[in-house]
mmCIF file of C-alpha atoms and ligand atoms in Angstrom:
data_model
loop_
_atom_site.group_PDB
_atom_site.id
_atom_site.type_symbol
_atom_site.label_atom_id
_atom_site.label_comp_id
_atom_site.label_asym_id
_atom_site.label_seq_id
_atom_site.Cartn_x
_atom_site.Cartn_y
_atom_site.Cartn_z
ATOM 1 C CA UNK N 1 33.819 -42.870 -34.607
ATOM 2 C CA UNK N 2 31.636 -45.438 -33.034
ATOM 3 C CA UNK N 3 28.325 -44.209 -31.844
ATOM 4 C CA UNK N 4 27.013 -45.292 -28.520
ATOM 5 C CA UNK N 5 23.885 -47.167 -29.130
ATOM 6 C CA UNK N 6 21.111 -46.405 -26.802
ATOM 7 C CA UNK N 7 17.760 -48.062 -26.846
ATOM 8 C CA UNK N 8 15.770 -45.904 -29.217
ATOM 9 C CA UNK N 9 12.863 -48.168 -29.626
ATOM 10 C CA UNK N 10 10.260 -45.435 -29.231
ATOM 11 C CA UNK N 11 10.754 -44.823 -25.511
ATOM 12 C CA UNK N 12 12.837 -41.700 -25.877
ATOM 13 C CA UNK N 13 11.202 -38.475 -24.763
ATOM 14 C CA UNK N 14 10.234 -36.460 -27.755
ATOM 15 C CA UNK N 15 11.285 -32.815 -27.823
ATOM 16 C CA UNK N 16 8.243 -30.723 -28.553
ATOM 17 C CA UNK N 17 8.908 -27.400 -30.236
ATOM 18 C CA UNK N 18 7.637 -24.371 -28.351
ATOM 19 C CA UNK N 19 4.017 -23.637 -29.090
ATOM 20 C CA UNK N 20 3.233 -27.001 -30.612
ATOM 21 C CA UNK N 21 2.628 -28.839 -27.369
ATOM 22 C CA UNK N 22 -0.830 -27.423 -26.987
ATOM 23 C CA UNK N 23 -1.972 -27.523 -30.580
ATOM 24 C CA UNK N 24 -5.301 -28.836 -29.416
ATOM 25 C CA UNK N 25 -6.690 -26.026 -27.248
ATOM 26 C CA UNK N 26 -7.927 -27.215 -23.864
ATOM 27 C CA UNK N 27 -10.774 -25.854 -21.718
ATOM 28 C CA UNK N 28 -8.604 -23.026 -20.349
ATOM 29 C CA UNK N 29 -7.815 -21.851 -23.877
ATOM 30 C CA UNK N 30 -11.479 -21.944 -24.791
ATOM 31 C CA UNK N 31 -12.268 -19.994 -21.609
ATOM 32 C CA UNK N 32 -9.841 -17.211 -22.597
ATOM 33 C CA UNK N 33 -11.304 -17.004 -26.106
ATOM 34 C CA UNK N 34 -14.919 -17.236 -24.931
ATOM 35 C CA UNK N 35 -14.528 -14.674 -22.127
ATOM 36 C CA UNK N 36 -12.696 -12.267 -24.443
ATOM 37 C CA UNK N 37 -15.448 -12.564 -27.056
ATOM 38 C CA UNK N 38 -18.164 -11.999 -24.414
ATOM 39 C CA UNK N 39 -16.429 -8.779 -23.317
ATOM 40 C CA UNK N 40 -16.140 -7.608 -26.926
ATOM 41 C CA UNK N 41 -19.790 -8.414 -27.680
ATOM 42 C CA UNK N 42 -20.781 -6.451 -24.539
ATOM 43 C CA UNK N 43 -18.717 -3.496 -25.836
ATOM 44 C CA UNK N 44 -20.369 -3.689 -29.265
ATOM 45 C CA UNK N 45 -23.876 -3.899 -27.776
ATOM 46 C CA UNK N 46 -23.146 -0.896 -25.535
ATOM 47 C CA UNK N 47 -21.874 1.138 -28.502
ATOM 48 C CA UNK N 48 -25.012 0.185 -30.446
ATOM 49 C CA UNK N 49 -27.268 1.231 -27.540
ATOM 50 C CA UNK N 50 -25.618 4.617 -27.051
ATOM 51 C CA UNK N 51 -25.269 5.068 -30.827
ATOM 52 C CA UNK N 52 -21.633 6.042 -30.606
ATOM 53 C CA UNK N 53 -18.353 4.357 -31.507
ATOM 54 C CA UNK N 54 -15.836 4.315 -28.644
ATOM 55 C CA UNK N 55 -12.577 4.123 -30.678
ATOM 56 C CA UNK N 56 -10.346 2.241 -28.154
ATOM 57 C CA UNK N 57 -13.032 -0.417 -27.624
ATOM 58 C CA UNK N 58 -13.591 -0.759 -31.379
ATOM 59 C CA UNK N 59 -9.850 -1.256 -31.982
ATOM 60 C CA UNK N 60 -9.657 -3.839 -29.180
ATOM 61 C CA UNK N 61 -12.651 -5.682 -30.668
ATOM 62 C CA UNK N 62 -10.835 -6.063 -34.006
ATOM 63 C CA UNK N 63 -7.596 -7.151 -32.295
ATOM 64 C CA UNK N 64 -9.431 -9.710 -30.132
ATOM 65 C CA UNK N 65 -11.003 -11.328 -33.203
ATOM 66 C CA UNK N 66 -7.547 -11.446 -34.834
ATOM 67 C CA UNK N 67 -5.967 -12.976 -31.714
ATOM 68 C CA UNK N 68 -8.773 -15.541 -31.413
ATOM 69 C CA UNK N 69 -8.101 -16.633 -35.003
ATOM 70 C CA UNK N 70 -4.346 -16.709 -34.305
ATOM 71 C CA UNK N 71 -5.022 -19.036 -31.345
ATOM 72 C CA UNK N 72 -6.034 -21.782 -33.790
ATOM 73 C CA UNK N 73 -2.507 -21.899 -35.252
ATOM 74 C CA UNK N 74 -0.357 -20.584 -32.398
ATOM 75 C CA UNK N 75 -2.267 -21.254 -29.156
ATOM 76 C CA UNK N 76 0.306 -19.859 -26.742
ATOM 77 C CA UNK N 77 0.898 -16.698 -28.716
ATOM 78 C CA UNK N 78 -2.813 -16.158 -29.308
ATOM 79 C CA UNK N 79 -3.669 -16.658 -25.639
ATOM 80 C CA UNK N 80 -0.838 -14.311 -24.655
ATOM 81 C CA UNK N 81 -2.168 -11.597 -26.985
ATOM 82 C CA UNK N 82 -5.736 -12.082 -25.711
ATOM 83 C CA UNK N 83 -4.530 -11.760 -22.114
ATOM 84 C CA UNK N 84 -2.582 -8.594 -22.957
ATOM 85 C CA UNK N 85 -5.648 -7.099 -24.689
ATOM 86 C CA UNK N 86 -7.846 -7.988 -21.701
ATOM 87 C CA UNK N 87 -5.408 -6.246 -19.361
ATOM 88 C CA UNK N 88 -5.202 -3.206 -21.627
ATOM 89 C CA UNK N 89 -8.985 -2.887 -21.979
ATOM 90 C CA UNK N 90 -9.514 -3.410 -18.254
ATOM 91 C CA UNK N 91 -6.922 -0.783 -17.321
ATOM 92 C CA UNK N 92 -8.409 1.783 -19.701
ATOM 93 C CA UNK N 93 -12.006 1.252 -18.640
ATOM 94 C CA UNK N 94 -11.638 1.042 -14.848
ATOM 95 C CA UNK N 95 -12.952 4.599 -14.210
ATOM 96 C CA UNK N 96 -16.077 3.837 -16.268
ATOM 97 C CA UNK N 97 -16.606 0.330 -14.888
ATOM 98 C CA UNK N 98 -16.186 1.545 -11.292
ATOM 99 C CA UNK N 99 -19.011 4.056 -11.749
ATOM 100 C CA UNK N 100 -21.246 1.505 -13.459
ATOM 101 C CA UNK N 101 -20.659 -1.192 -10.844
ATOM 102 C CA UNK N 102 -21.523 1.178 -7.993
ATOM 103 C CA UNK N 103 -24.817 2.123 -9.711
ATOM 104 C CA UNK N 104 -26.866 -1.085 -9.796
ATOM 105 C CA UNK N 105 -30.088 0.866 -10.455
ATOM 106 C CA UNK N 106 -28.834 1.451 -14.006
ATOM 107 C CA UNK N 107 -29.306 -2.120 -15.302
ATOM 108 C CA UNK N 108 -27.838 -1.639 -18.784
ATOM 109 C CA UNK N 109 -24.607 -0.026 -17.580
ATOM 110 C CA UNK N 110 -24.375 -2.385 -14.605
ATOM 111 C CA UNK N 111 -24.822 -5.590 -16.604
ATOM 112 C CA UNK N 112 -22.472 -4.192 -19.247
ATOM 113 C CA UNK N 113 -19.812 -3.604 -16.590
ATOM 114 C CA UNK N 114 -20.273 -7.123 -15.207
ATOM 115 C CA UNK N 115 -19.962 -8.707 -18.677
ATOM 116 C CA UNK N 116 -17.191 -6.480 -20.006
ATOM 117 C CA UNK N 117 -15.113 -6.207 -16.830
ATOM 118 C CA UNK N 118 -15.923 -9.712 -15.614
ATOM 119 C CA UNK N 119 -15.240 -11.215 -19.051
ATOM 120 C CA UNK N 120 -11.796 -9.655 -19.145
ATOM 121 C CA UNK N 121 -10.940 -10.746 -15.605
ATOM 122 C CA UNK N 122 -12.081 -14.253 -16.551
ATOM 123 C CA UNK N 123 -9.888 -14.144 -19.684
ATOM 124 C CA UNK N 124 -6.876 -13.217 -17.545
ATOM 125 C CA UNK N 125 -7.586 -15.988 -15.032
ATOM 126 C CA UNK N 126 -8.087 -18.410 -17.938
ATOM 127 C CA UNK N 127 -4.729 -17.407 -19.410
ATOM 128 C CA UNK N 128 -3.011 -18.208 -16.095
ATOM 129 C CA UNK N 129 -4.822 -21.573 -15.966
ATOM 130 C CA UNK N 130 -3.829 -22.313 -19.579
ATOM 131 C CA UNK N 131 -0.229 -21.383 -18.819
ATOM 132 C CA UNK N 132 -0.199 -23.714 -15.808
ATOM 133 C CA UNK N 133 -2.218 -26.398 -17.639
ATOM 134 C CA UNK N 134 -4.883 -26.304 -14.914
ATOM 135 C CA UNK N 135 -7.751 -27.189 -17.226
ATOM 136 C CA UNK N 136 -9.551 -28.963 -14.388
ATOM 137 C CA UNK N 137 -10.352 -25.644 -12.649
ATOM 138 C CA UNK N 138 -12.227 -24.190 -15.625
ATOM 139 C CA UNK N 139 -15.597 -25.833 -15.022
ATOM 140 C CA UNK N 140 -15.886 -24.535 -11.438
ATOM 141 C CA UNK N 141 -14.829 -21.081 -12.599
ATOM 142 C CA UNK N 142 -17.429 -20.978 -15.383
ATOM 143 C CA UNK N 143 -20.264 -22.192 -13.120
ATOM 144 C CA UNK N 144 -19.245 -19.677 -10.430
ATOM 145 C CA UNK N 145 -19.168 -16.860 -12.989
ATOM 146 C CA UNK N 146 -22.618 -17.714 -14.308
ATOM 147 C CA UNK N 147 -23.886 -17.655 -10.714
ATOM 148 C CA UNK N 148 -22.385 -14.203 -10.178
ATOM 149 C CA UNK N 149 -23.984 -12.998 -13.416
ATOM 150 C CA UNK N 150 -27.459 -14.236 -12.434
ATOM 151 C CA UNK N 151 -27.193 -12.600 -8.990
ATOM 152 C CA UNK N 152 -25.922 -9.354 -10.554
ATOM 153 C CA UNK N 153 -28.749 -9.134 -13.096
ATOM 154 C CA UNK N 154 -31.425 -9.945 -10.481
ATOM 155 C CA UNK N 155 -29.921 -7.468 -8.006
ATOM 156 C CA UNK N 156 -29.735 -4.709 -10.595
ATOM 157 C CA UNK N 157 -33.330 -5.151 -11.772
ATOM 158 C CA UNK N 158 -34.487 -5.137 -8.135
ATOM 159 C CA UNK N 159 -32.488 -1.979 -7.410
ATOM 160 C CA UNK N 160 -34.050 -0.269 -10.442
ATOM 161 C CA UNK N 161 -37.562 -1.391 -9.497
ATOM 162 C CA UNK N 162 -37.398 0.260 -6.067
ATOM 163 C CA UNK N 163 -36.097 3.609 -7.344
ATOM 164 C CA UNK N 164 -38.723 6.279 -6.760
ATOM 165 C CA UNK N 165 -39.624 8.760 -9.454
ATOM 166 C CA UNK N 166 -41.152 12.188 -8.865
ATOM 167 C CA UNK N 167 -43.721 13.737 -11.174
ATOM 168 C CA UNK N 168 -43.611 17.306 -12.346
ATOM 169 C CA UNK N 169 -45.677 19.772 -10.312
ATOM 170 C CA UNK N 170 -47.246 22.945 -11.736
ATOM 171 C CA UNK N 171 -44.650 25.705 -11.667
ATOM 172 C CA UNK N 172 -41.666 23.380 -11.967
ATOM 173 C CA UNK N 173 -39.194 24.266 -14.698
ATOM 174 C CA UNK N 174 -38.630 21.135 -16.828
ATOM 175 C CA UNK N 175 -35.113 19.963 -17.608
ATOM 176 C CA UNK N 176 -34.959 16.868 -19.816
ATOM 177 C CA UNK N 177 -31.945 14.678 -20.423
ATOM 178 C CA UNK N 178 -32.491 12.854 -23.716
ATOM 179 C CA UNK N 179 -30.120 11.349 -26.266
ATOM 180 C CA UNK N 180 -27.185 12.192 -23.978
ATOM 181 C CA UNK N 181 -28.041 15.903 -24.253
ATOM 182 C CA UNK N 182 -29.169 18.555 -21.775
ATOM 183 C CA UNK N 183 -30.867 21.787 -22.820
ATOM 184 C CA UNK N 184 -28.309 24.525 -23.507
ATOM 185 C CA UNK N 185 -30.007 27.016 -21.228
ATOM 186 C CA UNK N 186 -32.407 26.735 -18.296
ATOM 187 C CA UNK N 187 -33.959 29.700 -16.475
ATOM 188 C CA UNK N 188 -35.407 29.455 -12.980
ATOM 189 C CA UNK N 189 -36.290 31.976 -10.285
ATOM 190 C CA UNK N 190 -34.181 31.853 -7.118
ATOM 191 C CA UNK N 191 -36.002 29.501 -4.748
ATOM 192 C CA UNK N 192 -37.880 27.909 -7.666
ATOM 193 C CA UNK N 193 -37.957 24.213 -8.487
ATOM 194 C CA UNK N 194 -36.554 22.274 -11.431
ATOM 195 C CA UNK N 195 -38.118 19.036 -12.556
ATOM 196 C CA UNK N 196 -35.305 16.865 -13.925
ATOM 197 C CA UNK N 197 -36.297 13.993 -16.171
ATOM 198 C CA UNK N 198 -34.054 11.347 -17.666
ATOM 199 C CA UNK N 199 -35.605 9.961 -20.850
ATOM 200 C CA UNK N 200 -32.553 7.811 -21.642
ATOM 201 C CA UNK N 201 -32.164 4.150 -20.786
ATOM 202 C CA UNK N 202 -28.921 4.753 -18.904
ATOM 203 C CA UNK N 203 -28.360 6.920 -15.853
ATOM 204 C CA UNK N 204 -27.310 10.571 -15.804
ATOM 205 C CA UNK N 205 -26.831 13.070 -13.036
ATOM 206 C CA UNK N 206 -27.340 16.808 -12.722
ATOM 207 C CA UNK N 207 -24.667 18.809 -10.949
ATOM 208 C CA UNK N 208 -24.557 22.598 -10.720
ATOM 209 C CA UNK N 209 -20.910 23.583 -10.571
ATOM 210 C CA UNK N 210 -19.770 25.411 -7.457
ATOM 211 C CA UNK N 211 -22.939 24.451 -5.517
ATOM 212 C CA UNK N 212 -24.283 21.549 -3.471
ATOM 213 C CA UNK N 213 -26.808 20.607 -6.157
ATOM 214 C CA UNK N 214 -25.950 17.124 -7.398
ATOM 215 C CA UNK N 215 -28.891 14.870 -8.249
ATOM 216 C CA UNK N 216 -28.674 11.280 -9.483
ATOM 217 C CA UNK N 217 -31.047 10.454 -12.326
ATOM 218 C CA UNK N 218 -31.530 6.736 -12.833
ATOM 219 C CA UNK N 219 -32.903 5.639 -16.226
ATOM 220 C CA UNK N 220 -36.390 6.974 -16.936
ATOM 221 C CA UNK N 221 -36.904 8.704 -13.582
ATOM 222 C CA UNK N 222 -37.998 12.242 -12.734
ATOM 223 C CA UNK N 223 -36.723 14.203 -9.765
ATOM 224 C CA UNK N 224 -37.550 17.634 -8.329
ATOM 225 C CA UNK N 225 -34.833 19.916 -6.997
ATOM 226 C CA UNK N 226 -35.233 23.303 -5.299
ATOM 227 C CA UNK N 227 -32.797 25.901 -6.605
ATOM 228 C CA UNK N 228 -31.872 27.827 -3.470
ATOM 229 C CA UNK N 229 -29.088 29.757 -5.136
ATOM 230 C CA UNK N 230 -28.263 33.459 -5.345
ATOM 231 C CA UNK N 231 -29.205 35.194 -8.581
ATOM 232 C CA UNK N 232 -26.546 34.538 -11.201
ATOM 233 C CA UNK N 233 -25.321 32.324 -14.013
ATOM 234 C CA UNK N 234 -24.175 28.768 -13.317
ATOM 235 C CA UNK N 235 -22.981 25.836 -15.386
ATOM 236 C CA UNK N 236 -24.574 22.433 -14.971
ATOM 237 C CA UNK N 237 -23.130 19.138 -16.119
ATOM 238 C CA UNK N 238 -23.578 15.375 -16.042
ATOM 239 C CA UNK N 239 -20.549 14.081 -14.133
ATOM 240 C CA UNK N 240 -20.679 10.469 -15.354
ATOM 241 C CA UNK N 241 -17.419 9.544 -17.140
ATOM 242 C CA UNK N 242 -17.947 9.842 -20.875
ATOM 243 C CA UNK N 243 -20.886 12.285 -20.498
ATOM 244 C CA UNK N 244 -18.755 15.419 -20.110
ATOM 245 C CA UNK N 245 -20.436 16.996 -23.156
ATOM 246 C CA UNK N 246 -23.789 17.046 -21.307
ATOM 247 C CA UNK N 247 -23.586 20.638 -20.106
ATOM 248 C CA UNK N 248 -25.776 23.719 -20.033
ATOM 249 C CA UNK N 249 -26.191 27.113 -18.426
ATOM 250 C CA UNK N 250 -28.505 27.708 -15.483
ATOM 251 C CA UNK N 251 -29.759 31.290 -15.170
ATOM 252 C CA UNK N 252 -31.065 31.998 -11.680
ATOM 253 C CA UNK N 253 -33.283 35.076 -11.829
ATOM 254 C CA UNK N 254 -34.735 37.270 -9.047
HETATM 255 CU CU1 LIG M 1 -25.092 11.662 -18.366
#
């Protein structure tokens, strides 16, 4: 059977197998990888600072490194996995990030939230740009993000600098938050005053359950609180997500 001859002198469109068309990663691919790594590094630094491994973040860190390596051989698949991990990490950490982002006077947690949350949002945006081959938009996005970061850091340090701290007065009962721990038991006379001090580099708060007492404690500040409660036994707690173990008993005596 005679074949129809068509001009095949190199002008025919070449079919590119799926995944091979973007073997050379473009700026959007690099943005996804870079932003994902920034978020993971922020997670690792946070875990180092608080001296505790947060298992979901540790697992995601390992998977992100694996996906970044995979991106060298299978760009589309690797970018897809990185985007999925960013979405997963973002979804799981929203309650924590929301608290950190609304507390600018806690610079470590605030900057962490900007880098970790912002990095993952950037990775997702980068994945969309990579998918749509919009590599031209990456530069503006990166410059804009750096601007946001600078403003966030400056704003947070300013917010911390204007926080007022109260010194302990004779007669105050000291309550120290240190190493993510509160004392197990605190005793104060009804109408007496507690002097709360946060010796950690991240914020805590002090809430007495079933009462109106709820005091924010930015890093390294002291704060006095009058205990106008009926005689009895109360539980106090730090209400910041992840600090649920910071509890103790408040004995209010006659
Ligand atoms: Cu706390």
